[in-house]
Tab-separated table of C-alpha atoms in Angstrom:
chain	number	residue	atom	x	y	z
A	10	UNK	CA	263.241	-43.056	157.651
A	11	UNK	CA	260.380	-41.142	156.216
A	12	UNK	CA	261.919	-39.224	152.750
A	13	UNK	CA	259.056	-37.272	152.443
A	14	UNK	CA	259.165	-33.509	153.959
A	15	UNK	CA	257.293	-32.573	156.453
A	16	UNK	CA	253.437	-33.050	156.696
A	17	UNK	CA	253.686	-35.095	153.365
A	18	UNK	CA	253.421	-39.182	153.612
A	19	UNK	CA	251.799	-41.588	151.956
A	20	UNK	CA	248.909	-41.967	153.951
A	21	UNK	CA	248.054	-37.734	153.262
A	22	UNK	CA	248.612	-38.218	149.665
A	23	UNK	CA	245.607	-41.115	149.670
A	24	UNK	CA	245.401	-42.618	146.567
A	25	UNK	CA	246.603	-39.803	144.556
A	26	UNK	CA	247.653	-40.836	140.903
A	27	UNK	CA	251.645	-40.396	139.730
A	28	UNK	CA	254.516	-39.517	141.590
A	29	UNK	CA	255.094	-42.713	142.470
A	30	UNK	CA	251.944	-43.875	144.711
A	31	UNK	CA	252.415	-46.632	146.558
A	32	UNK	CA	248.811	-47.648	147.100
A	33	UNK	CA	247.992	-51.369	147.084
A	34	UNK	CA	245.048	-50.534	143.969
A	35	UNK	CA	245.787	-48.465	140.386
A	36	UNK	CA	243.835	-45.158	140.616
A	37	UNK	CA	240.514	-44.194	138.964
A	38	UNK	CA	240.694	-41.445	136.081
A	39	UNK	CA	241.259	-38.194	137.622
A	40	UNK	CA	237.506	-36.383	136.323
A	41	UNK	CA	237.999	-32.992	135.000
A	42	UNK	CA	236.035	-30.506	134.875
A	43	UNK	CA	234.284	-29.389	132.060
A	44	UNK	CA	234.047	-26.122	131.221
A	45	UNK	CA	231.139	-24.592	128.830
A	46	UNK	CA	229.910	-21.790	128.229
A	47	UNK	CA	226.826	-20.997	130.187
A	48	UNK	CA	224.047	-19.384	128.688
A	49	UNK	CA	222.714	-15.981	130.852
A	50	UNK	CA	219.251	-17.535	130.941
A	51	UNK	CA	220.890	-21.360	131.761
A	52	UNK	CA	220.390	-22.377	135.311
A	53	UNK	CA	223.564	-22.920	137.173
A	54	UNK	CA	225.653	-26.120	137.135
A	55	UNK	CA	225.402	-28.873	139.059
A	56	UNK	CA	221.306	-27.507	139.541
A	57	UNK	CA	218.944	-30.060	139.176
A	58	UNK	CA	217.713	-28.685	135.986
A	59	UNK	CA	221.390	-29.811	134.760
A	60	UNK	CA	220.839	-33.181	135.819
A	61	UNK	CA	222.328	-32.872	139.681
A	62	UNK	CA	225.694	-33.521	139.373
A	63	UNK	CA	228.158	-33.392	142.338
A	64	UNK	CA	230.047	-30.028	143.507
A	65	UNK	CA	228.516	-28.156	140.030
A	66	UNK	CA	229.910	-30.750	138.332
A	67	UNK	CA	227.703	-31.784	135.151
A	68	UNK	CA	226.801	-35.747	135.336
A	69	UNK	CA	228.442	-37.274	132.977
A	70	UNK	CA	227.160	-39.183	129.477
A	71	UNK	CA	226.854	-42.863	129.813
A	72	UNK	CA	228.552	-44.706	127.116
A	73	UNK	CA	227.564	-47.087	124.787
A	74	UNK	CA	228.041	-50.758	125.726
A	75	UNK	CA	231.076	-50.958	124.069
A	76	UNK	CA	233.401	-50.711	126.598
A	77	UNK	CA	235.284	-47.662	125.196
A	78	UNK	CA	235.174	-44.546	126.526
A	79	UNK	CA	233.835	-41.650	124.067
A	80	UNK	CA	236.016	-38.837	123.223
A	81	UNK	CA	234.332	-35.265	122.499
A	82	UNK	CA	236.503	-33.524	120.765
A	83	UNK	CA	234.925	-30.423	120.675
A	84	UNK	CA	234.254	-29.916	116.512
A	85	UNK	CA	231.073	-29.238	114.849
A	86	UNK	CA	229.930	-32.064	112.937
A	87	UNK	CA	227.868	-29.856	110.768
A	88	UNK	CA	224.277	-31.041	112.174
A	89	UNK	CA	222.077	-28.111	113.074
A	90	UNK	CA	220.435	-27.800	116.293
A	91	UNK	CA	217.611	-26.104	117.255
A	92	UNK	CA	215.947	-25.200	120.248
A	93	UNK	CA	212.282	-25.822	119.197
A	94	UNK	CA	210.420	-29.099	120.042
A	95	UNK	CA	211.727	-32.365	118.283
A	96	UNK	CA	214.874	-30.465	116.967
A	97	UNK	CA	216.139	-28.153	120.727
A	98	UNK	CA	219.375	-28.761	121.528
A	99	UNK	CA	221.469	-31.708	121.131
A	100	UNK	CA	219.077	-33.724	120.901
A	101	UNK	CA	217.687	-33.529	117.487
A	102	UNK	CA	218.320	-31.638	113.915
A	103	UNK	CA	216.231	-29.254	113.328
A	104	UNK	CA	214.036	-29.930	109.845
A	105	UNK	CA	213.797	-27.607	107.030
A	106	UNK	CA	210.278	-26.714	105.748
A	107	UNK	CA	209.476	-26.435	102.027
A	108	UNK	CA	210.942	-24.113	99.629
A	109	UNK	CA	208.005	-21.459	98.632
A	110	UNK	CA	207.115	-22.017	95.145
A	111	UNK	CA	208.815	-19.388	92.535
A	112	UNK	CA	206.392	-16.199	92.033
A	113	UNK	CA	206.672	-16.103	88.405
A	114	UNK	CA	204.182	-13.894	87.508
A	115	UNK	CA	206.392	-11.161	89.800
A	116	UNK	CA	209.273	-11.714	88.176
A	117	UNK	CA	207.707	-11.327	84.500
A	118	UNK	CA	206.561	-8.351	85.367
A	119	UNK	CA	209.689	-6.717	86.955
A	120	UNK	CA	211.551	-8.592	84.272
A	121	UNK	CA	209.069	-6.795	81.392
A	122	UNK	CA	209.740	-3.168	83.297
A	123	UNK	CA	213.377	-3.370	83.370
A	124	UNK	CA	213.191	-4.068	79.871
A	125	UNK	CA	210.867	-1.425	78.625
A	126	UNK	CA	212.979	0.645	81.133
A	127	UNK	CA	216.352	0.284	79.138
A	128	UNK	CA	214.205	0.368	75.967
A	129	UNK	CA	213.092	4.095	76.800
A	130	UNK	CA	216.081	4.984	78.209
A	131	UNK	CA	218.237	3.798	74.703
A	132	UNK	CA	215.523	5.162	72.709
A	133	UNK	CA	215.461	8.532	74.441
A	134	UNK	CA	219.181	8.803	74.481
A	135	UNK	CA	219.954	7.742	71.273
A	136	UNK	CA	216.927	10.094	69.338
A	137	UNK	CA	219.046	13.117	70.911
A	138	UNK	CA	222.634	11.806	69.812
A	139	UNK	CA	220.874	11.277	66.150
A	140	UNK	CA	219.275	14.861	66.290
A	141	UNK	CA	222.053	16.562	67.858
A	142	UNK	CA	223.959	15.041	64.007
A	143	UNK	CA	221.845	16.491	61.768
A	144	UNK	CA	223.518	19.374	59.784
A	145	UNK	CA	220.272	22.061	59.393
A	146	UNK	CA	221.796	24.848	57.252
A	147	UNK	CA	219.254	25.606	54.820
A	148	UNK	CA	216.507	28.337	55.742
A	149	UNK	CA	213.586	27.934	53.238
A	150	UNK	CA	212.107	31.131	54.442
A	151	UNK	CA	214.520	32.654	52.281
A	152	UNK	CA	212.882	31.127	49.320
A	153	UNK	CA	210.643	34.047	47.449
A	154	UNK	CA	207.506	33.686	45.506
A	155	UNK	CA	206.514	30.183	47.075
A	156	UNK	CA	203.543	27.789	45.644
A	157	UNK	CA	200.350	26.934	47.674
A	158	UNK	CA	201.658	23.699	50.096
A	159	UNK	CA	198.940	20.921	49.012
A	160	UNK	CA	198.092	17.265	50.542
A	161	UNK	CA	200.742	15.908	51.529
A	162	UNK	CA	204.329	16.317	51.673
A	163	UNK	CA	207.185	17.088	49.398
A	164	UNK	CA	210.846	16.390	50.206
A	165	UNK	CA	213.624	17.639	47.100
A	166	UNK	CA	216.304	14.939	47.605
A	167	UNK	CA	219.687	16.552	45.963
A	168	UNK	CA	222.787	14.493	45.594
A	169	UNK	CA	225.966	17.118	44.762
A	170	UNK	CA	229.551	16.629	43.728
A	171	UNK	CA	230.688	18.253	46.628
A	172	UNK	CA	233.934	16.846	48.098
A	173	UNK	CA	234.389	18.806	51.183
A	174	UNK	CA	236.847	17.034	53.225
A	175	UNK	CA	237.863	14.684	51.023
A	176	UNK	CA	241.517	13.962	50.814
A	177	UNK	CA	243.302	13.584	47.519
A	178	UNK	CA	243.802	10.196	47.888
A	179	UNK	CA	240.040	9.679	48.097
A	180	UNK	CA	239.043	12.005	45.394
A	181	UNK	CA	241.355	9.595	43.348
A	182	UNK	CA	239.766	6.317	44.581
A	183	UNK	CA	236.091	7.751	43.831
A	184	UNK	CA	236.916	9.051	40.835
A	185	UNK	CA	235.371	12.220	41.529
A	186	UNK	CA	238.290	14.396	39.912
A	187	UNK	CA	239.203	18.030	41.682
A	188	UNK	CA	236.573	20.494	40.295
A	189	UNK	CA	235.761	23.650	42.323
A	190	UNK	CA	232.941	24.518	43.742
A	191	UNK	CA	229.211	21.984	44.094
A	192	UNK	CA	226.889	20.956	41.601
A	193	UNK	CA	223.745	18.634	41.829
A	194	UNK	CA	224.613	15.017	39.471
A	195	UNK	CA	220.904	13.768	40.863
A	196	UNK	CA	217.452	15.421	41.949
A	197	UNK	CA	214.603	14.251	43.250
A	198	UNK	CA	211.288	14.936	44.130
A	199	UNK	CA	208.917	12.687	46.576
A	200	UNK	CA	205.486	12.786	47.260
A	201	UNK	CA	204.313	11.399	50.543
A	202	UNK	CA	200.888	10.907	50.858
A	203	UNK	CA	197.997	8.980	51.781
A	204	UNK	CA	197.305	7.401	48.438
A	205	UNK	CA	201.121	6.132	47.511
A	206	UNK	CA	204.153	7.413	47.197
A	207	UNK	CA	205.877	9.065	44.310
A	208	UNK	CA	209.246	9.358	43.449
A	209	UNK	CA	210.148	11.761	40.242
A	210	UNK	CA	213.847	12.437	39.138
A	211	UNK	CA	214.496	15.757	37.616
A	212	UNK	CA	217.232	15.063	35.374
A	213	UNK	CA	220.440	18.134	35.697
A	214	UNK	CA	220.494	18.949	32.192
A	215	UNK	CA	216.192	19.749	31.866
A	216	UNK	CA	216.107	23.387	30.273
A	217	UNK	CA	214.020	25.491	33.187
A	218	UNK	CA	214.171	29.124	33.759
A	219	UNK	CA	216.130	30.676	36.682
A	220	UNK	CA	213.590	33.034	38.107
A	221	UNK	CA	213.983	36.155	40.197
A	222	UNK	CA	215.360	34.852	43.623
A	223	UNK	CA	216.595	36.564	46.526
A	224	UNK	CA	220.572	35.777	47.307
A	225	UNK	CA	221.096	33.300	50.182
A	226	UNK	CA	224.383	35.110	51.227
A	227	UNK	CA	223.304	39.250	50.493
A	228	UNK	CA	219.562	39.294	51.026
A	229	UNK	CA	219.187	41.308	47.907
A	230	UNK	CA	216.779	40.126	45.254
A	231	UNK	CA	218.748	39.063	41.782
A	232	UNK	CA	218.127	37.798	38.647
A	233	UNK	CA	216.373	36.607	36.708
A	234	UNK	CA	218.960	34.670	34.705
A	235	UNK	CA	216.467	33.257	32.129
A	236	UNK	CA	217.023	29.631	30.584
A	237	UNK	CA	219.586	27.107	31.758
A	238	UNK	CA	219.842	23.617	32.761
A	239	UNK	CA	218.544	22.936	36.242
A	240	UNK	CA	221.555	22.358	38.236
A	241	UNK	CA	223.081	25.614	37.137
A	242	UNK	CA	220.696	26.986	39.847
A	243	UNK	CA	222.214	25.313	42.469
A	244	UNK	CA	226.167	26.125	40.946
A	245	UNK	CA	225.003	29.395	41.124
A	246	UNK	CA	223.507	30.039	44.617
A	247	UNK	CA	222.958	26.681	46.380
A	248	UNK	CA	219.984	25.430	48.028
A	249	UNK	CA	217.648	28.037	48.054
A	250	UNK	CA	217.776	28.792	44.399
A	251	UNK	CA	217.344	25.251	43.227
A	252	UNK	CA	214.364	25.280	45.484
A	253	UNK	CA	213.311	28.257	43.819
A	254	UNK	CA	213.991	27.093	40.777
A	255	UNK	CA	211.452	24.014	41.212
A	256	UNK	CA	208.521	25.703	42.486
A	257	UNK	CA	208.850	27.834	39.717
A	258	UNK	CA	208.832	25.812	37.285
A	259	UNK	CA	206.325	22.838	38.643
A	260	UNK	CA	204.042	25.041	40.922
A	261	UNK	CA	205.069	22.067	43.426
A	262	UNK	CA	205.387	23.332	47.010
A	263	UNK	CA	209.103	22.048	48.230
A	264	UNK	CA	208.092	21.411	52.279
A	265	UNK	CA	211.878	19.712	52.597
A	266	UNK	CA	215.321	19.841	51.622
A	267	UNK	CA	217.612	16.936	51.696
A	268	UNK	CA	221.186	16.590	50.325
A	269	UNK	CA	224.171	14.360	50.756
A	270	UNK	CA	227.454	14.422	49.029
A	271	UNK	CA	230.274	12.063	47.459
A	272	UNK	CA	231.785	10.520	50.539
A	273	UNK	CA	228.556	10.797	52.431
A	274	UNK	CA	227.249	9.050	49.955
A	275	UNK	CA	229.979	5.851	50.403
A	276	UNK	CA	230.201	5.840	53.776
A	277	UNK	CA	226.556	5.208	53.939
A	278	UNK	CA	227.153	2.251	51.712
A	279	UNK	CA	230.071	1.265	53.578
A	280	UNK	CA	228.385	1.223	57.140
A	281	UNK	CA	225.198	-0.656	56.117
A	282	UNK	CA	228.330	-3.618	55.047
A	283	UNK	CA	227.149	-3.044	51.177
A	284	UNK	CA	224.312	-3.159	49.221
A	285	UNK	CA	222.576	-5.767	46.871
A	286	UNK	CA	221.515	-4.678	43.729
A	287	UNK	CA	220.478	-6.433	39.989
A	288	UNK	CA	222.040	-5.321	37.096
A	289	UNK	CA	220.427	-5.741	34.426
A	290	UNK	CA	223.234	-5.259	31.289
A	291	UNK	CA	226.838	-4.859	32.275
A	292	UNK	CA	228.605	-1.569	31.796
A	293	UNK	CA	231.617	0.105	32.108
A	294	UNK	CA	232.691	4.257	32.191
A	295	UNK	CA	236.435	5.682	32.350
A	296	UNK	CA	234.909	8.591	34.113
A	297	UNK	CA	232.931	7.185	36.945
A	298	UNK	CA	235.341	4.384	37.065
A	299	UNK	CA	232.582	1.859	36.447
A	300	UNK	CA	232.818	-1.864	35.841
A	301	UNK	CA	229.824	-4.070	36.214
A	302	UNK	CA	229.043	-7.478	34.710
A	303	UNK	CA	225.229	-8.326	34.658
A	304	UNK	CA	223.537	-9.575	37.715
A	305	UNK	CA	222.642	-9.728	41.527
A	306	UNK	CA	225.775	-8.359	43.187
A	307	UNK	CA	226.943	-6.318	46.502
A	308	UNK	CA	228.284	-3.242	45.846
A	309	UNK	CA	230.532	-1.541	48.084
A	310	UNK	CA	230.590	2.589	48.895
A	311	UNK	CA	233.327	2.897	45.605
A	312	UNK	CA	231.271	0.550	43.581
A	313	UNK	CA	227.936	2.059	44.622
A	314	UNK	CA	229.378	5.914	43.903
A	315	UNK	CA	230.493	4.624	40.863
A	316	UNK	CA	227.035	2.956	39.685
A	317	UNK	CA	224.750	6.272	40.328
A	318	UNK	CA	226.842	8.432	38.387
A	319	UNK	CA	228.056	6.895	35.317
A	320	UNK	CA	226.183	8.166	32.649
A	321	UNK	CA	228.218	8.171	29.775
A	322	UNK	CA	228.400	4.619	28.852
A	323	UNK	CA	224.523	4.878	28.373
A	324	UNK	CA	222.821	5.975	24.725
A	325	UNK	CA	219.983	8.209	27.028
A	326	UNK	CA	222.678	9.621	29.356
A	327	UNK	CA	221.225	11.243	32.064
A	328	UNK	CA	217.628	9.696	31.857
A	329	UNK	CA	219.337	6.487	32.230
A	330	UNK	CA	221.527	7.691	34.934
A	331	UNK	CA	217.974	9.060	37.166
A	332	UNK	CA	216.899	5.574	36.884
A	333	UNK	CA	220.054	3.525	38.263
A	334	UNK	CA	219.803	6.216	40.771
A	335	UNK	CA	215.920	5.903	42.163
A	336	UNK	CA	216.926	2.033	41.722
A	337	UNK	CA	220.007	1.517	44.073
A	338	UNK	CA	218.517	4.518	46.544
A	339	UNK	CA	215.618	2.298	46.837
A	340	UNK	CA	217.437	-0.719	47.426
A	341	UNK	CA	220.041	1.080	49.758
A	342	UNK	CA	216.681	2.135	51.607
A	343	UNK	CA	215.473	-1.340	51.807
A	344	UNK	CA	218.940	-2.457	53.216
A	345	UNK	CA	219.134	0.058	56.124
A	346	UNK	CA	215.558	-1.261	57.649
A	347	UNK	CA	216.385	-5.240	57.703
A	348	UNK	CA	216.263	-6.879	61.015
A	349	UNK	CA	220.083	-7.864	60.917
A	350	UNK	CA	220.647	-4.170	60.525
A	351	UNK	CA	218.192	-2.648	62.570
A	352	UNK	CA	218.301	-5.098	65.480
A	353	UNK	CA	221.864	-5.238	65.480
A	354	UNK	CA	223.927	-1.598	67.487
A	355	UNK	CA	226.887	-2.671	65.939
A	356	UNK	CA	225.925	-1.831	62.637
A	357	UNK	CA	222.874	0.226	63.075
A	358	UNK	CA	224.543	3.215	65.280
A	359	UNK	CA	227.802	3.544	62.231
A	360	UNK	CA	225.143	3.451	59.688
A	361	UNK	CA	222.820	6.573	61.480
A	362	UNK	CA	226.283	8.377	62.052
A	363	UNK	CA	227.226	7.538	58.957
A	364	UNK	CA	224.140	9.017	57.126
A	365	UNK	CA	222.942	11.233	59.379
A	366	UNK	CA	226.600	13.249	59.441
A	367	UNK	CA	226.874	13.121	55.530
A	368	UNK	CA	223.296	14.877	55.323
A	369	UNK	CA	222.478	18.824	55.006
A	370	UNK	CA	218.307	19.439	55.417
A	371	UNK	CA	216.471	22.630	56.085
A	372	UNK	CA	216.133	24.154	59.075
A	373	UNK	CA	212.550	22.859	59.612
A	374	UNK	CA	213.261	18.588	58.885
A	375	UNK	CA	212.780	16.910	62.335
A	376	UNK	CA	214.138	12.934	62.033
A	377	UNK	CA	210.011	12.356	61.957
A	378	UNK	CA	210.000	13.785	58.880
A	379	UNK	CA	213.030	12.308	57.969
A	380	UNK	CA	212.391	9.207	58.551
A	381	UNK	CA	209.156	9.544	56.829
A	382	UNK	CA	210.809	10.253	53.711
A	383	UNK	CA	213.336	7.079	54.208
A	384	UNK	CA	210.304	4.457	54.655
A	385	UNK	CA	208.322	6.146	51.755
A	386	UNK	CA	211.505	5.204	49.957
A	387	UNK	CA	211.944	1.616	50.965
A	388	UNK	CA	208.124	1.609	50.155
A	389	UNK	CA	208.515	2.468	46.296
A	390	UNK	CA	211.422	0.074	45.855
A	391	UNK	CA	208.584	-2.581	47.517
A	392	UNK	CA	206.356	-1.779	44.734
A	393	UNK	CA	203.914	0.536	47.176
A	394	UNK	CA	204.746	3.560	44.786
A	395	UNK	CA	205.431	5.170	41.847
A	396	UNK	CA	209.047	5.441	40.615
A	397	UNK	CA	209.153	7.759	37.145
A	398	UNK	CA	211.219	10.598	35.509
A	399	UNK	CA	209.773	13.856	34.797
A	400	UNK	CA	207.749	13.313	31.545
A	401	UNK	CA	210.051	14.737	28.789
A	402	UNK	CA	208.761	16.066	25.203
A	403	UNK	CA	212.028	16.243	23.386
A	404	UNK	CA	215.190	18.807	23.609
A	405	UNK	CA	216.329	22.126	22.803
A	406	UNK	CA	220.307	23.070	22.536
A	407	UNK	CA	221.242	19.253	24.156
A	408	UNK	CA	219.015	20.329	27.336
A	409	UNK	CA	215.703	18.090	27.875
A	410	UNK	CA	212.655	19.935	27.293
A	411	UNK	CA	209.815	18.393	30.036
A	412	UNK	CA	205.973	17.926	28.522
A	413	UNK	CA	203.774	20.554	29.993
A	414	UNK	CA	200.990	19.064	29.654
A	415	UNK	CA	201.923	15.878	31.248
A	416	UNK	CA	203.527	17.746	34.319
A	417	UNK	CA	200.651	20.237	34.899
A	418	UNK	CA	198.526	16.841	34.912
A	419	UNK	CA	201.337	15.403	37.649
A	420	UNK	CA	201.923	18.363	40.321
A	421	UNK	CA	197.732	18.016	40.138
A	422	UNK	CA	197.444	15.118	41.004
A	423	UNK	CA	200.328	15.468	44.082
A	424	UNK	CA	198.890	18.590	45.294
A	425	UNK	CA	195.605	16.856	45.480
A	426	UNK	CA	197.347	13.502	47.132
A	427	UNK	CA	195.445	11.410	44.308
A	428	UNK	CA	196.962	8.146	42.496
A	429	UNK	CA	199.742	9.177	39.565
A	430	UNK	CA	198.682	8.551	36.677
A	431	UNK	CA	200.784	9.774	34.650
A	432	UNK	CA	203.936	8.364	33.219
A	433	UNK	CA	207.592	9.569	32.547
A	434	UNK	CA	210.741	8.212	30.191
């Protein structure tokens, strides 16, 4: 009895594999069909160009000799092919050709542009952020009766007691005490020129004459107030009037006006990260707070205060005092330009903010000019200058009396940009 339904026996089903086949001989592996992906441009399966299988069926790959069939399981092996001769299609890898050579002449140069790109760029940016700093309150026009300018130029370099903002905690750490109003405890004069640089302290207490001035504040002209020492111009109406005051009495034409106070002062010191100085005899001063053993040493913005105003532990007061001064300016000058500060925005940009905040300059002083006046400095304290006091002939009522004749010779000689010749105490 035939099991099978109807139109189904063994003899239809041939030699189909499974369900149970019944035919004398195992059956072949059923062949599936492959399926790719056929390229728009491929001609059709089965084609001849394919290599003429049956019913679009691709011929098969003969195996190796092995006996095994091959399995392709379909994963990139991570060969590369190509469709070029000697590396098209499967069967080849297609060949790399030679890395081109670095062009390193290119790269310098784009490399150099960038650079002097940034370098501009930080330049520009930061000589507008030190310009926009500078504190220009002083209007020399104001200044009457002026001096013939000569060769060269002439910056007064004033260093007050002013403690404007100054808390009195730091009043009491500098040692500066509480006194109203501003007075000048160091004055300068320096000659820039073309045949070296000269740098002249005026010391406070020289006996000068107060001329006929024109107030800063009113406009009106006052005075004169006849003889006094020479900061009592300045105590009396600032700037302008000390100006005044040293035309008058050198015949010197002032072309700038620099000043800087107490904690100005410090902070300058403090920003740089100190500044190395020799001392040549140990000293000490209740006043100024001063205690210094003999010696190379660092001093620190208290330290350094302390050092450029003591003058009562010295025998020649004041004229000793004008020296330490020119000295440690000098050396503070020489400090600011080293390569490690300099090179170094982490403790070049504090020091410019710190010294160019702390300054007051006439109306006039570009940061050309000032730092003209800076490197002139840093010059003298590298033995390119001259480094004196005025010339002094004796005293009259504890007030230094300077030698005429000595200081006509001097302002000659600046006014005519020629080498100093002369020499002060």
């Amino acid at each position: 009895m035939n099991e099978w339904p109807e139109g189904w026996s063994n003899d239809s089903r041939g030699n189909r594999y499974g369900r149970g086949s019944a035919g004398a001989q195992p059956e072949g592996a059923r062949v599936m069909r492959q399926v790719r992906r056929q390229e728009p441009s491929a001609p059709p399966y089965g084609s001849p160009q394919q290599g003429g299988g049956y019913g679009g069926v691709p011929q098969q790959p003969s195996y190796g000799g092995d006996g095994y069939d091959s399995y392709d399981s379909g994963y990139n092996t991570g060969q590369v092919y190509g469709g070029g001769p000697g590396g098209g299609g499967p069967g080849g890898l297609r060949e790399r050709g030679p890395r081109p050579a670095p062009n390193w002449r290119k790269r310098i140069k784009w490399t150099a542009i960038t650079v002097l790109g940034v370098l501009i760029v930080t330049s520009v940016g930061t000589y507008f952020w030190a310009d926009s700093k500078l504190h220009r309150d002083v209007d020399l026009s104001k200044v009457i009766d002026r001096p013939a300018t000569g060769k060269g130029t002439n910056y007064l370099i004033v260093g007050s007691d002013s403690r404007a903002g100054m808390s009195d905690a730091e009043k009491k750490k500098l040692h500066t005490g509480s006194a109203q109003g501003s007075r000048t405890d160091s004055m300068m004069i320096l000659h820039v020129g073309d045949n070296g640089d000269t740098l002249i302290s005026l010391p406070r207490d020289s006996n000068v004459t107060i001329p006929t001035f024109r107030g800063s504040e009113s406009g009106k002209l006052k005075g004169p107030l006849g003889t006094n020492k020479l900061n009592a111009a300045y105590a009396y109406d600032g700037p302008t009037l000390l100006v005044r005051t040293v035309e008058y009495n050198t015949g010197l034409h002032i072309d700038h006006y620099v000043e800087i106070g107490f904690a100005g002062f410090a902070n300058i010191v403090d920003a740089v990260g100190g500044v190395t100085i020799d001392i040549d005899k140990g000293f000490k001063d209740k006043y100024s707070g001063a205690d210094f053993k003999a010696g190379k040493q660092t001093l620190n913005g208290e330290e350094a205060l302390a050092f450029v105003r003591t003058r009562h532990a010295f025998a020649a007061s004041d004229l000793q005092r004008t020296k330490n001064q020119q000295k440690f300016l000098a050396a503070l000058a020489h400090e600011v330009a080293t390569p490690s500060t300099v090179l170094n925005p982490f403790k070049l940009y504090p020091t410019l903010g710190a010294g160019l905040d702390s300054l007051t300059v006439d109306k006039d002083m570009s940061l050309w000019d000032l730092a003209s006046m800076f490197f002139a400095m840093k010059d003298v304290n590298g033995g390119n200058g001259v480094s004196m006091n005025m010339p002094i002939s004796g005293s009259a009522g504890g007030n230094l009396v300077w030698d005429k004749a000595k200081v006509q010779t001097l302002v000659t000689e600046l006014k005519n940009d020629q080498k100093v010749t002369v020499s002060g105490n």
